[in-house]
Structure formats: C-alpha cells, structure tokens
Coordinates of C-alpha atoms and ligand atoms in Angstrom, one line a residue:
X1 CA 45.1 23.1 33.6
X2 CA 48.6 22.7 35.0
X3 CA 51.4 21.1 33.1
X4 CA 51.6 18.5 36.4
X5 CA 47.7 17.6 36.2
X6 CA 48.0 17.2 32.3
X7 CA 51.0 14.7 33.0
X8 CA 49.3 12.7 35.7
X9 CA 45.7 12.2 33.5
X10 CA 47.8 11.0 30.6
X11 CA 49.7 8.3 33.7
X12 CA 46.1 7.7 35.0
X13 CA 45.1 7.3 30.8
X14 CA 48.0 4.6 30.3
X15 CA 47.4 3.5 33.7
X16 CA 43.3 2.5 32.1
X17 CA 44.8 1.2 29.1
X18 CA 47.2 -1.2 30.5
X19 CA 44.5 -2.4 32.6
X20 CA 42.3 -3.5 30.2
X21 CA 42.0 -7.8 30.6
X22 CA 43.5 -9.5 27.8
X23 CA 41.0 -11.8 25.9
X24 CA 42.2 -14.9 27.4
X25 CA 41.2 -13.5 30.6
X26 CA 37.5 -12.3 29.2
X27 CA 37.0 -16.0 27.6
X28 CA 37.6 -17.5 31.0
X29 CA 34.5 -15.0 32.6
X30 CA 31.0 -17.2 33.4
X31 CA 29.2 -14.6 31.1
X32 CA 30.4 -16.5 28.3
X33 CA 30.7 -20.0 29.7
X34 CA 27.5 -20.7 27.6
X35 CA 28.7 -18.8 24.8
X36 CA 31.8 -21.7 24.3
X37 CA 29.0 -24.4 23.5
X38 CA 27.0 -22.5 21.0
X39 CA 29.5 -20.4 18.5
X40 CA 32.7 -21.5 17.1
X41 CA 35.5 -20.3 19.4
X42 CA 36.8 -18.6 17.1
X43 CA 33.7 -16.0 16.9
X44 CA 33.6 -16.0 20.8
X45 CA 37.3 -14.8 20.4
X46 CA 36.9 -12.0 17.8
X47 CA 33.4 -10.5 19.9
X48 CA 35.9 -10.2 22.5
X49 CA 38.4 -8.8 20.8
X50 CA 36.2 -6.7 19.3
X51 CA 34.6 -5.2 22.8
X52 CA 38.1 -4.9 24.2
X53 CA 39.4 -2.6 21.2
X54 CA 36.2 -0.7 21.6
X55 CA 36.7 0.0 25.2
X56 CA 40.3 1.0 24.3
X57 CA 39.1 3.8 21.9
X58 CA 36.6 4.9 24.0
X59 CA 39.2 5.3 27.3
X60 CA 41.8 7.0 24.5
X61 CA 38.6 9.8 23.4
X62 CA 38.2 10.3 27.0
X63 CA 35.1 7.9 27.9
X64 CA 33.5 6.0 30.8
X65 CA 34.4 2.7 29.5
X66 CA 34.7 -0.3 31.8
X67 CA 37.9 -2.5 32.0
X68 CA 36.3 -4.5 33.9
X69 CA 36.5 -8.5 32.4
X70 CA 33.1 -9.4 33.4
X71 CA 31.3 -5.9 32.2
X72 CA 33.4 -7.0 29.2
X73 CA 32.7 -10.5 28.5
X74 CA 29.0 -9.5 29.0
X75 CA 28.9 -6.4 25.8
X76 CA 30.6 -9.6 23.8
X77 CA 27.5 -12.3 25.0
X78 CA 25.2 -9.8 24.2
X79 CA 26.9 -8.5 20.5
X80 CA 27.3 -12.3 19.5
X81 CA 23.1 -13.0 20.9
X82 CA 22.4 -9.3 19.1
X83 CA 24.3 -11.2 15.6
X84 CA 22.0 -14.1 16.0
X85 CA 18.7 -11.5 16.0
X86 CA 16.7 -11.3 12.7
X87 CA 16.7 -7.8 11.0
X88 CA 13.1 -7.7 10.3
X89 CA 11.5 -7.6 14.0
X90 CA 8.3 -6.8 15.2
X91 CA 7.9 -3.4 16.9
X92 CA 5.2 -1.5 18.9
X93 CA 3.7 2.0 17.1
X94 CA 3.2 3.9 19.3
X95 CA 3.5 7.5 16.9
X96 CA -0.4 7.3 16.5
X97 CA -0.1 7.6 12.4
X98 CA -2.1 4.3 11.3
X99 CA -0.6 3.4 8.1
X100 CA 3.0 3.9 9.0
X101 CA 4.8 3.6 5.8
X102 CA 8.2 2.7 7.6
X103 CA 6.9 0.6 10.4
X104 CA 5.5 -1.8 7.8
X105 CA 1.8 0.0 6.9
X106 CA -1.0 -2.3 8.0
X107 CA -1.0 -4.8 10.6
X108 CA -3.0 -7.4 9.3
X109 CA -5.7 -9.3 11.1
X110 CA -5.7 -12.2 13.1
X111 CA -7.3 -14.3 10.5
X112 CA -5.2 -12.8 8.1
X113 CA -2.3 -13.7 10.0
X114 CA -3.2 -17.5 10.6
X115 CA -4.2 -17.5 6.9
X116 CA -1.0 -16.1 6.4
X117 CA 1.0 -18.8 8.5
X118 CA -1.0 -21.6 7.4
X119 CA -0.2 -21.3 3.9
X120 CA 3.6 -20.3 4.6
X121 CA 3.9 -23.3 6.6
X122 CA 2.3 -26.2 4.7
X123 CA 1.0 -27.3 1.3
X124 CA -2.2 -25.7 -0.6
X125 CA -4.0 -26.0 -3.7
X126 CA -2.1 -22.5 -4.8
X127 CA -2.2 -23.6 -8.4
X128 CA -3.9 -26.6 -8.0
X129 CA -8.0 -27.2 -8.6
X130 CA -9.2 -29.5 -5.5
X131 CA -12.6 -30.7 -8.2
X132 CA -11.0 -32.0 -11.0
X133 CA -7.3 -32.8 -9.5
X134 CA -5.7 -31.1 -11.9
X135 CA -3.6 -27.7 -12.5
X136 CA -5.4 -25.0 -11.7
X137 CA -4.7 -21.2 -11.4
X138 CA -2.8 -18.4 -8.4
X139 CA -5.2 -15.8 -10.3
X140 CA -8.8 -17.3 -9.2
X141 CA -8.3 -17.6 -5.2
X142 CA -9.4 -13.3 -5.2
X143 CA -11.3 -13.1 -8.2
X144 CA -15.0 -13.7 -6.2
X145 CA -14.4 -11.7 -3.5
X146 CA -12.7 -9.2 -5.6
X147 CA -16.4 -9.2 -8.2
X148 CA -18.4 -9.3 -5.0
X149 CA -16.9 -6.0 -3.0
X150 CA -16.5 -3.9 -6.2
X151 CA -18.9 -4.9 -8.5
X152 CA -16.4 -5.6 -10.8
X153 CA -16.6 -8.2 -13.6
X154 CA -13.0 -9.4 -12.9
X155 CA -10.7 -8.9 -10.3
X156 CA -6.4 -10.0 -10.5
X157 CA -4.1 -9.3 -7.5
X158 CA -0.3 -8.7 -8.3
X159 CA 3.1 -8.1 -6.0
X160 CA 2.1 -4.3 -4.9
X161 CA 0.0 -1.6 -6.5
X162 CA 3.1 -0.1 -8.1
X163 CA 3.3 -3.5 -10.0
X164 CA -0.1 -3.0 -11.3
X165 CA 0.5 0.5 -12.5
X166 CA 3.2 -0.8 -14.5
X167 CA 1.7 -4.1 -15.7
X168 CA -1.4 -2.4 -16.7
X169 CA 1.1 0.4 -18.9
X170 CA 3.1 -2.2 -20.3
X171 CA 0.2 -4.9 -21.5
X172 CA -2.0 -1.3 -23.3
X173 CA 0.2 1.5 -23.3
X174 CA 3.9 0.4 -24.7
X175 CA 4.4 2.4 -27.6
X176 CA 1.4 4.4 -27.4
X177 CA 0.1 8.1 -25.4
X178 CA -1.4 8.1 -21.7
X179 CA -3.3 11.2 -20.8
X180 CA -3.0 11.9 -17.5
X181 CA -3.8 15.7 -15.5
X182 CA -0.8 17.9 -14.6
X183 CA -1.7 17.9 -11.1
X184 CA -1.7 13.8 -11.2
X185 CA 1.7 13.8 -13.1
X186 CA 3.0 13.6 -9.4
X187 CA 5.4 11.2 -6.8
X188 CA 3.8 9.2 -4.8
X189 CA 6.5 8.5 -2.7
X190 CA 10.2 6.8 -1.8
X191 CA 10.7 8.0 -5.5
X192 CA 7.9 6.6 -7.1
X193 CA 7.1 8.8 -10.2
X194 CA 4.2 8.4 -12.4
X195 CA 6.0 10.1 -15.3
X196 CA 9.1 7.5 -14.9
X197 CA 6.5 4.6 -14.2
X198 CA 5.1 5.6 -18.2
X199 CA 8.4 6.1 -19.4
X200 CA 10.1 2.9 -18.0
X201 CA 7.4 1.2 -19.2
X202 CA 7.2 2.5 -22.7
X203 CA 4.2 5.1 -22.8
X204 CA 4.5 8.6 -23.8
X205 CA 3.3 10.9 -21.2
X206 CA 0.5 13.5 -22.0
X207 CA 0.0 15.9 -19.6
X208 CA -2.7 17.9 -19.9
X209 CA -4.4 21.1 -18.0
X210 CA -2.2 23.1 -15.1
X211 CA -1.3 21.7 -11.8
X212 CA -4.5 23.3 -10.0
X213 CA -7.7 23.0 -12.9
X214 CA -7.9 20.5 -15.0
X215 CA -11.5 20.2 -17.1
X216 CA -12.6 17.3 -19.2
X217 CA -12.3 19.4 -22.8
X218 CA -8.3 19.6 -21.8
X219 CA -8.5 15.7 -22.2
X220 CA -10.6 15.9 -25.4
X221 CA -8.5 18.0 -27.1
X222 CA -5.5 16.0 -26.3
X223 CA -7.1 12.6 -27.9
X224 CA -5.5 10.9 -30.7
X225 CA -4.9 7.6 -32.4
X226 CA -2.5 7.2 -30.5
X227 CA -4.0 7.4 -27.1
X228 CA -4.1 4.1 -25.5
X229 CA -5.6 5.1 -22.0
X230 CA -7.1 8.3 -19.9
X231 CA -4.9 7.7 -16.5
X232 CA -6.3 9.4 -13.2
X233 CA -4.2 8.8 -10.4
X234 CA -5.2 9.9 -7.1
X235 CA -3.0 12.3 -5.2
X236 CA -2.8 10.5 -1.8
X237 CA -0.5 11.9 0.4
X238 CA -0.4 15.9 -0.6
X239 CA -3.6 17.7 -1.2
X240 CA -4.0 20.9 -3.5
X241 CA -6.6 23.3 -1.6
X242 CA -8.1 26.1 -3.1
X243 CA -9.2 27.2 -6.6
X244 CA -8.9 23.8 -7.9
X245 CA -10.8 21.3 -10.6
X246 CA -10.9 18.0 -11.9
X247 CA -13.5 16.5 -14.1
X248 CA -15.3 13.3 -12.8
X249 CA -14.6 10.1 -13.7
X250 CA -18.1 9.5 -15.5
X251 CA -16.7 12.9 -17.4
X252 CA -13.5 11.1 -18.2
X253 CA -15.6 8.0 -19.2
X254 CA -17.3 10.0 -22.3
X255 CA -14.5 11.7 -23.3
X256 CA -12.7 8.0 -23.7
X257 CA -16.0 6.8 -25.2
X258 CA -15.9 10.1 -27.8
X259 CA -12.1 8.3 -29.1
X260 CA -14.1 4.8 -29.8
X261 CA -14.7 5.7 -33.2
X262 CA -11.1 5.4 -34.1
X263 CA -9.3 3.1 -31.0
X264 CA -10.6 1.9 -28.0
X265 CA -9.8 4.4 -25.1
X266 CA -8.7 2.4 -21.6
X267 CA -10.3 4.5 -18.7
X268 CA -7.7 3.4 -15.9
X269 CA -8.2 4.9 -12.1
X270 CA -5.3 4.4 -10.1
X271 CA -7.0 5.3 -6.4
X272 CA -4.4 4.3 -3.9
X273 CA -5.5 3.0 -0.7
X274 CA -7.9 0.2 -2.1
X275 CA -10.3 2.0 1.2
X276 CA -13.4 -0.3 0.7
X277 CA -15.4 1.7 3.4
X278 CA -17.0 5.6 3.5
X279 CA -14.4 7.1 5.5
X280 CA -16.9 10.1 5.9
X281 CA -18.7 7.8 8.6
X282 CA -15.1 8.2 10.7
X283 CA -15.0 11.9 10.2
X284 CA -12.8 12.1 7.6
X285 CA -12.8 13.0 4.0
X286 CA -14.0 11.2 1.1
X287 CA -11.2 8.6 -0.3
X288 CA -12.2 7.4 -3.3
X289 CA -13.6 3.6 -3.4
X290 CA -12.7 1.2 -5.8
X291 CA -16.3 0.6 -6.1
X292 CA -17.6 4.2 -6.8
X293 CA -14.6 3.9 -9.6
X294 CA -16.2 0.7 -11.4
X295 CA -19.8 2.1 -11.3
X296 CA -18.6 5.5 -12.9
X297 CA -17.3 3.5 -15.6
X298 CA -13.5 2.6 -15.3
X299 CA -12.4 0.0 -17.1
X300 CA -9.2 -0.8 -14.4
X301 CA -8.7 0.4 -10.9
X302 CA -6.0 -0.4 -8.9
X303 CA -5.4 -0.1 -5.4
X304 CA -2.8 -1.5 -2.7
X305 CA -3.3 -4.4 -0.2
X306 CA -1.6 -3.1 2.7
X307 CA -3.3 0.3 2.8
X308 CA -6.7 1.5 3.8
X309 CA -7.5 -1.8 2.8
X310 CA -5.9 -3.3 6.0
X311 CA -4.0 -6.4 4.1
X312 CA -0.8 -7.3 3.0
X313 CA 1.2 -6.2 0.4
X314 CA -0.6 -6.1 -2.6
X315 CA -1.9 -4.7 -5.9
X316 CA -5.2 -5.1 -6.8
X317 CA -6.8 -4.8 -10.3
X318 CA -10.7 -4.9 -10.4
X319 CA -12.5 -4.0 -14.3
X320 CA -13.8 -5.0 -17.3
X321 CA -13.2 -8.9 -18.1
X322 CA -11.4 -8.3 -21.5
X323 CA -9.5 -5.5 -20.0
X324 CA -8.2 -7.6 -16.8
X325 CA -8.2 -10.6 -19.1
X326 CA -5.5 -9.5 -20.8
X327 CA -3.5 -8.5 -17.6
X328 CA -3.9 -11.7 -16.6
X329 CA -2.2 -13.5 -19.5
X330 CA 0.5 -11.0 -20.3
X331 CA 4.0 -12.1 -19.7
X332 CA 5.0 -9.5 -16.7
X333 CA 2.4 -11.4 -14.4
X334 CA 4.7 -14.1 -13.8
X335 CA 7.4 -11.5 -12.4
X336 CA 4.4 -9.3 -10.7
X337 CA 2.2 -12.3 -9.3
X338 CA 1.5 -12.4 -5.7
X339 CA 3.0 -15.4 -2.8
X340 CA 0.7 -17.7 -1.2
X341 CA 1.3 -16.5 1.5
X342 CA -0.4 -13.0 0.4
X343 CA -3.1 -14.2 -1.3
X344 CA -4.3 -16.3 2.1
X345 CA -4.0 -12.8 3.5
X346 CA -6.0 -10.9 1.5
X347 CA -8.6 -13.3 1.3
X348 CA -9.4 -13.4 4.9
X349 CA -9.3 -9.5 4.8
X350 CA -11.5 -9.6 2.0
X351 CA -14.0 -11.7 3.2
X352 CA -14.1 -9.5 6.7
X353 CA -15.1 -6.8 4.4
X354 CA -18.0 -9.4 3.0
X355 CA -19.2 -10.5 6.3
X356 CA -19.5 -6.7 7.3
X357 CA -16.9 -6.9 10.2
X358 CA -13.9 -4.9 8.9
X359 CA -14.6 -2.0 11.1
X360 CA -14.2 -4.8 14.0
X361 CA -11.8 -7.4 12.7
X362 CA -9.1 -5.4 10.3
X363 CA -6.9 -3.5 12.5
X364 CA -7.0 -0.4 10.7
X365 CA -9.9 0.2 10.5
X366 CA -10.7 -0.7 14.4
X367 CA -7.8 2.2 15.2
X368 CA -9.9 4.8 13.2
X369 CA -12.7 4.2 14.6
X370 CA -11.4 4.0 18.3
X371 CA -13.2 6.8 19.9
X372 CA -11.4 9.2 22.1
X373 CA -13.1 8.3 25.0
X374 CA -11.9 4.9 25.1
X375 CA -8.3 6.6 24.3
X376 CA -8.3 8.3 26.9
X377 CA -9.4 5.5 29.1
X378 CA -6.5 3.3 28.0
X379 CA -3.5 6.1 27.9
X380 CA -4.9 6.6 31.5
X381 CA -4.6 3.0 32.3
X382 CA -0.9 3.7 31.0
X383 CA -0.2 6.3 33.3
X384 CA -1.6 4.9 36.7
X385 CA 0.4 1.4 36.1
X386 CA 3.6 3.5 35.3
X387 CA 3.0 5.8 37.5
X388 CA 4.1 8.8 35.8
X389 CA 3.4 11.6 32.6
X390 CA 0.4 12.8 31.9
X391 CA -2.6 12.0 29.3
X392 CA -3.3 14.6 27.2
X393 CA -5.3 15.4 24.3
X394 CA -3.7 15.2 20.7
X395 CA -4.1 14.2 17.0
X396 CA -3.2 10.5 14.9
X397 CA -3.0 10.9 11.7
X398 CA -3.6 8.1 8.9
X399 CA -0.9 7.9 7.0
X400 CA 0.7 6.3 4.8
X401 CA -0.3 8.4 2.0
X402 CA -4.1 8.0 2.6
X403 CA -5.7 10.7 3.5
X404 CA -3.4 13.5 3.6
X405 CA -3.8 16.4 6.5
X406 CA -6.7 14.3 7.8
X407 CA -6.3 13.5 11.5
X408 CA -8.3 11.9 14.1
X409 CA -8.2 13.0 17.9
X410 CA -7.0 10.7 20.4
X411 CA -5.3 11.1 24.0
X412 CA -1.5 10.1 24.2
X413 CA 0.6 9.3 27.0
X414 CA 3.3 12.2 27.2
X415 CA 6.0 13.0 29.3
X416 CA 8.2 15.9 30.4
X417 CA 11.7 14.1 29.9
X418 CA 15.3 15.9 30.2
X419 CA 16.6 14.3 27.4
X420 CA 13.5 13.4 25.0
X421 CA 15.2 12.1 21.6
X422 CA 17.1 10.1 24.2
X423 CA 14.3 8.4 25.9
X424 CA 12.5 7.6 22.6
X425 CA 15.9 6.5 21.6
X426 CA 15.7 3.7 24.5
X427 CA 12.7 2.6 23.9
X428 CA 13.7 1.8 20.5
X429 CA 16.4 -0.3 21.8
X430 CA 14.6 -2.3 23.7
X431 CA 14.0 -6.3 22.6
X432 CA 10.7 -5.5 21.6
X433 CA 11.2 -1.8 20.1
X434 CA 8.4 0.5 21.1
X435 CA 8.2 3.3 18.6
X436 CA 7.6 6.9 20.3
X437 CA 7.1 10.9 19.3
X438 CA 8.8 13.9 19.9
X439 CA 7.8 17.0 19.8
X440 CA 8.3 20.3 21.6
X441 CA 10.7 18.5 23.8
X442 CA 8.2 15.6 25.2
X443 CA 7.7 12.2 24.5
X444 CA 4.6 11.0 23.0
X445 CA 2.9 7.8 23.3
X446 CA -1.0 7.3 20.8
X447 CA -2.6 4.7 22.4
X448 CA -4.4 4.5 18.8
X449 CA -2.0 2.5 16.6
X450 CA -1.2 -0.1 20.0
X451 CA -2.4 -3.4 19.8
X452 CA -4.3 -4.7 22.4
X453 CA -2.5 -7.1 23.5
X454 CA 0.8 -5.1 23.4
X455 CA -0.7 -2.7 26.1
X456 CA 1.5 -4.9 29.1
X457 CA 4.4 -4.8 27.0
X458 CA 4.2 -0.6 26.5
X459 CA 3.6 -0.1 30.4
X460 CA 6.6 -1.9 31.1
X461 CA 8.7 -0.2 28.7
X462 CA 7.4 2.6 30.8
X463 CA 8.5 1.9 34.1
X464 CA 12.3 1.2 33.3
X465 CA 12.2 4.3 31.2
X466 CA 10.8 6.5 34.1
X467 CA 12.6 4.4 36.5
X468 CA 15.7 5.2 34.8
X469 CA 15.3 8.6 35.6
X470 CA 15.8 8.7 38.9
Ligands
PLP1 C1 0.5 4.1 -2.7 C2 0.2 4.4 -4.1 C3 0.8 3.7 -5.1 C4 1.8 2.6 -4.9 O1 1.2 1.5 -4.2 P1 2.2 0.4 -3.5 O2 1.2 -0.6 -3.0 O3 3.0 1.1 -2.5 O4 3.1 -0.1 -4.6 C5 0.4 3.9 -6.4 N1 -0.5 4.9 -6.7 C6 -1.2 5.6 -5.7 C7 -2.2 6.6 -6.0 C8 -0.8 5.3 -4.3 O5 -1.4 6.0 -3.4

C-alpha cells in the first residue's frame, strides 16, 4: 500500500467518524417515536448512546458499520425491546437428542402443562384437606399414584432426584458407612458426584470391588455395624462394555438382610431416569424401572421427574412405609419439598402412565416411539415447503443421561450451507430460537424432538435462512 492511499483511508476513516449523527439527532428518528412513551428518556438516551459508540469502534477496527440515524435509532429500539425479553424463553429442539439436558430435558404434556398453569395461577388445596376443612399435607397429592405405578407401599416427591439422594443420606446415613460398587462411585453430571453427595452429607463412603466386576461377596465382606445402607446407583449416561459384573439387586437384598442380625441394612437403588415403561419395546436397552427395583426388594428408589419419566423437575422416592416415613418427617424436606406447581405436573403425567396412554400423551415418550417412516414423511414436508436441503437418514439419541450410546433412527432435514456454525448460529437468534446440528460441515434439523405444532414455525425459519443465501 502506498503512503498516499494509507493517508486518504485514514481521511475517508475520520471522514466516517465525524459523520456519525449525534444522539439528539437519533432521538428525533420515527424508529423510536414509540420508544419516548414507554421507557424513561433517560434509557432511550443511553441505548443510543450506546449504539452510536458501538458503531464508532466498529468504523475504528475497520467494520461495515452504518452511520446512518435511522439504521441507528433502529439497533437502539430493538436493544431496549431485546432488555425487556425474559432470559428463560421457549426454544425449538431440533438436535434430535430427546432429553436435552441444556434445553430444559422433558417437555411436559399438555395436561401437565394446564395442570401446571392452573395451580401457578390460582388457589388449591396444596396443604389443605377439601373433607374435613382443615390442614392437610404437600406430601399426599403423589403418594396413590406413586403406590399404584410401582407397587410401592409409599411414595414422597422432593425438589430433584439429587435432592432425594441427599435427603435419603442425611435422614439414615449421617455419621455412618454406605457401600456402594467402584464402578457406581461415579459423576453423574454438571459436577454431580456421588462420593461428594456422601461426604457433604455426612456418610463415609465404602467402595467396594474394581471399576469393571463387582460380586455380591465384595459387599458382604465389607458389612459392619456401622453400615447404614447398600447404595446402587445406576450409571446413566456412560456405559462400561466388556468383561463386566454386578450382582442383582435381589443379591444385594440378602447380603443387607445377612447384616439384620446386628443393624438394619437400608437397600437404596438410585436408578435415574424414573423410565416407567420397557424401553426394550422401542428398540432400546433395558433401563431399569422403579418397579422391577421395589419387587427385587429395595427399600428406597429414587428417580427424576423430568427424565424418562416425561415430567417436571422432580425427585421421586417410592419404598418401604417406615423407610419413606421417615423421609417424610425429617427436617431437610421442608428445604427439598416440591412447588405446586410441580406436583400438578407430575400428577397428570402420572396418571397418563395409569390410564396406559404415556406412549401417546407424554412427549417423550411419543418422540421415541415416532417411527422413521413418519420422520421421514415430516422432514420431507420440511423440505418441499422450504424448498431446499435434502432429507436424509440419521440417528437421535435419548439423552440426558438415559440411555447412554442408545440411539434411535430418524430422517433429518440437512443442508449443504457455506458457513454452517453460522446458519445454526441464526437460527438461534431468531425470536423463537430453533436449536440446530452440525456436523461434517452441514446443518442438521431431527424432525424427532419438534413439536407438532412448532412444524410452521421450523419451515419458516427455513426459508429466511435459505433465502438468505442468495
Ligand atoms: C440424573 C441422575 C441423578 C440426578 O437427578 P436430578 O433429577 O438431575 O437431580 C441422580 N442419579 C442418577 C443415577 C441420575 O441418572
């Protein structure tokens, strides 16, 4: 570059800078007219400000940015409407992975949902008992359904299943040993430990066996008067393959019954997902149910609300009346308990279950047991209304730690796009976010883990991406 054409782009640089409209000038634009009658002016004024020193910098680094007042005044309407938007919005999934731990794990269903709102939005008789018009209990609005799904005698739900992990520690194991398997001594996820769980909440860890075999003498041998509980904790979202073992839970539940003679020995069967179904009629593996648990002779299980189970947030604790009994009346419960707004929830997912119309009515479970065909049918109805891509064959996978490794096949949307991560990137921006894949340099769209009735919203989404383009 010449010294003459480096001196004229710093002239043509100052020339951009000077030009930039003063704020006065970007307050008096119609893009903002309405913006005077509904924030202070004094917020109007500093948006403005604000877009007119970000313009600045970019010209300085050598950007596109308009200096234009009305391009202006419109960035400031729309960072003072974007101020206004809640953080927590609903998005599309459209990554195909069911139980998507960061997009919020299961949607719930639309009875759920109602149930959900109705409760949020009026009175009910949370704690209050409609017979004898008097104080009644949060605890007995799950405890039916809860006997009648897992043949349980008693049934308690509580804020998440991490909270019942470290309820059920706290009220038997403070103070005293939990024997749990090397290979269940694991992380669960977003730094949930077991071994810190048992620590934090008083217990003294004993691991027992290696990380691959584990047999039900290594347990025996490790009982003492100071065992509280056996703990199995299902490994949900890794899987060890191979020249494995682990002794059964009706094992487990004679080796506890061998310590009776000196303490009582709590059998306790953390299994996860709270999957209420025989996932081997989708085509995937076995995930333990809490029911298999309680008729093999556990004295607690626990399980989430807002995994397989298709609910909302929630721990569950099914088992033994004295055992849950005491759960129930132990101090923590009244930091753990569950809203009323979550309990409406998981009753109408629970009674779904009852009725025998999960597989239809939660939504998990209906995008499982989508078959490909109709997949297919519906990433093609994508593509002809957009007009563009291609539908191809590919895998969902469950998620959420459920089910590790185990996918189901599906068709996606895809496309051949110049600058993937930057088209998955606008469709994240949008006012409804759709949430794409990438991979090997083309965007992925699952059909699987759409809603119905987002399908219109997804096409368009579509077209201005691909129109975009050209
Ligand atoms: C997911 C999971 C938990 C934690 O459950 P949250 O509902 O997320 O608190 C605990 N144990 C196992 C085995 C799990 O899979």
């Amino acid at each position: 570059m010449t010294m003459s054409n480096l001196a004229n782009e710093r002239a043509d640089l100052s020339d951009r800078l000077r030009s930039l409209p003063s704020v006065d000038r970007v307050l008096s634009e119609s893009a903002l007219h309405e913006a005077h009658g509904r924030w202070p002016r004094q917020q109007v004024v500093e948006a403005v400000r604000a877009q007119i020193d970000l313009a600045r910098s970019q010209i300085r680094n050598g950007g596109e940015a308009s200096i234009a007042a009305v391009d202006i005044a419109d960035l400031a309407w729309r960072a003072l409407e974007a101020g206004l938007r809640p953080s927590l919005r609903r998005v599309i999934n459209a990554t195909g992975v069911v139980i998507h731990t960061n997009l919020g794990r299961a949607p719930v269903s639309e009875a759920a949902a109602r149930a959900m709102s109705e409760a949020a939005g009026g009175y009910s008789n949370l704690e209050y008992d409609l017979d004898r018009g008097e104080r009644g209990s949060r605890a007995n609005h799950l405890e039916s359904l809860l006997q009648a799904l897992t043949g349980a005698e008693a049934g308690i739900a509580v804020n998440n299943n991490a909270a019942a992990l470290y309820l059920t520690m706290a009220a038997y194991c403070h103070g005293r040993e939990v024997i749990v398997s090397r290979g269940q001594a694991v992380e669960i996820g977003g730094g949930f430990r077991i071994p810190d769980v048992l620590r934090d909440a008083g217990a003294t860890l004993v691991e027992v066996g290696t990380t691959n075999r584990t047999r039900a003498s290594d347990y025996a041998a490790a009982m003492s008067r100071d065992t509280a509980a056996i703990l199995r904790v299902h490994s949900s979202n890794f899987r060890i393959v191979g020249f494995t073992e682990e002794p059964s839970l009706a094992e487990l539940r004679e080796v506890a019954e061998q310590n009776a003679n000196w303490v009582p020995t709590l059998l306790i069967d953390d299994v996860g997902s709270g999957c209420l179904l025989d996932t081997r009629e989708f085509g995937l593996a076995y995930e333990p149910r809490p029911q298999d648990s309680i008729e093999a002779g556990a004295d607690l299980v626990l399980f989430s609300g807002d995994k397989l189970l298709g609910g909302p947030q929630a721990g569950l604790l099914v088992g033994k009346r004295a055992a849950v009994d005491r759960l129930r009346s132990h101090p923590l419960m009244r930091v753990l308990r569950p809203d009323k707004a979550a309990i409406a929830g998981l009753s109408a997912t629970l009674q779904h279950y009852l009725l025998g119309e999960a597989v239809e009515a939660v939504p998990v479970w209906r995008m499982i047991a989508a078959q490909p065909e109709d997949l297919r049918k519906r990433a093609e109805m994508w593509r002809s209304s957009v007009g563009a891509g291609e539908v191809e064959s590919s895998d969902s996978a469950i998620g959420g730690g459920s089910l590790p490794a185990e996918t189901r096949p599906t068709f996606a949307w895809t496309l051949d796009h110049p600058r993937p991560t930057e088209a998955a990137r606008a469709l994240r921006e949008r006012e409804t976010p759709v949430i794409a894949r990438v991979e090997h340099d083309r965007l992925i769209l699952d059909p699987r883990t759409v809603l119905p009735d987002e399908d219109s919203a997804v096409i368009e989404a579509l077209r201005q991406l691909v129109g975009g383009l050209d």
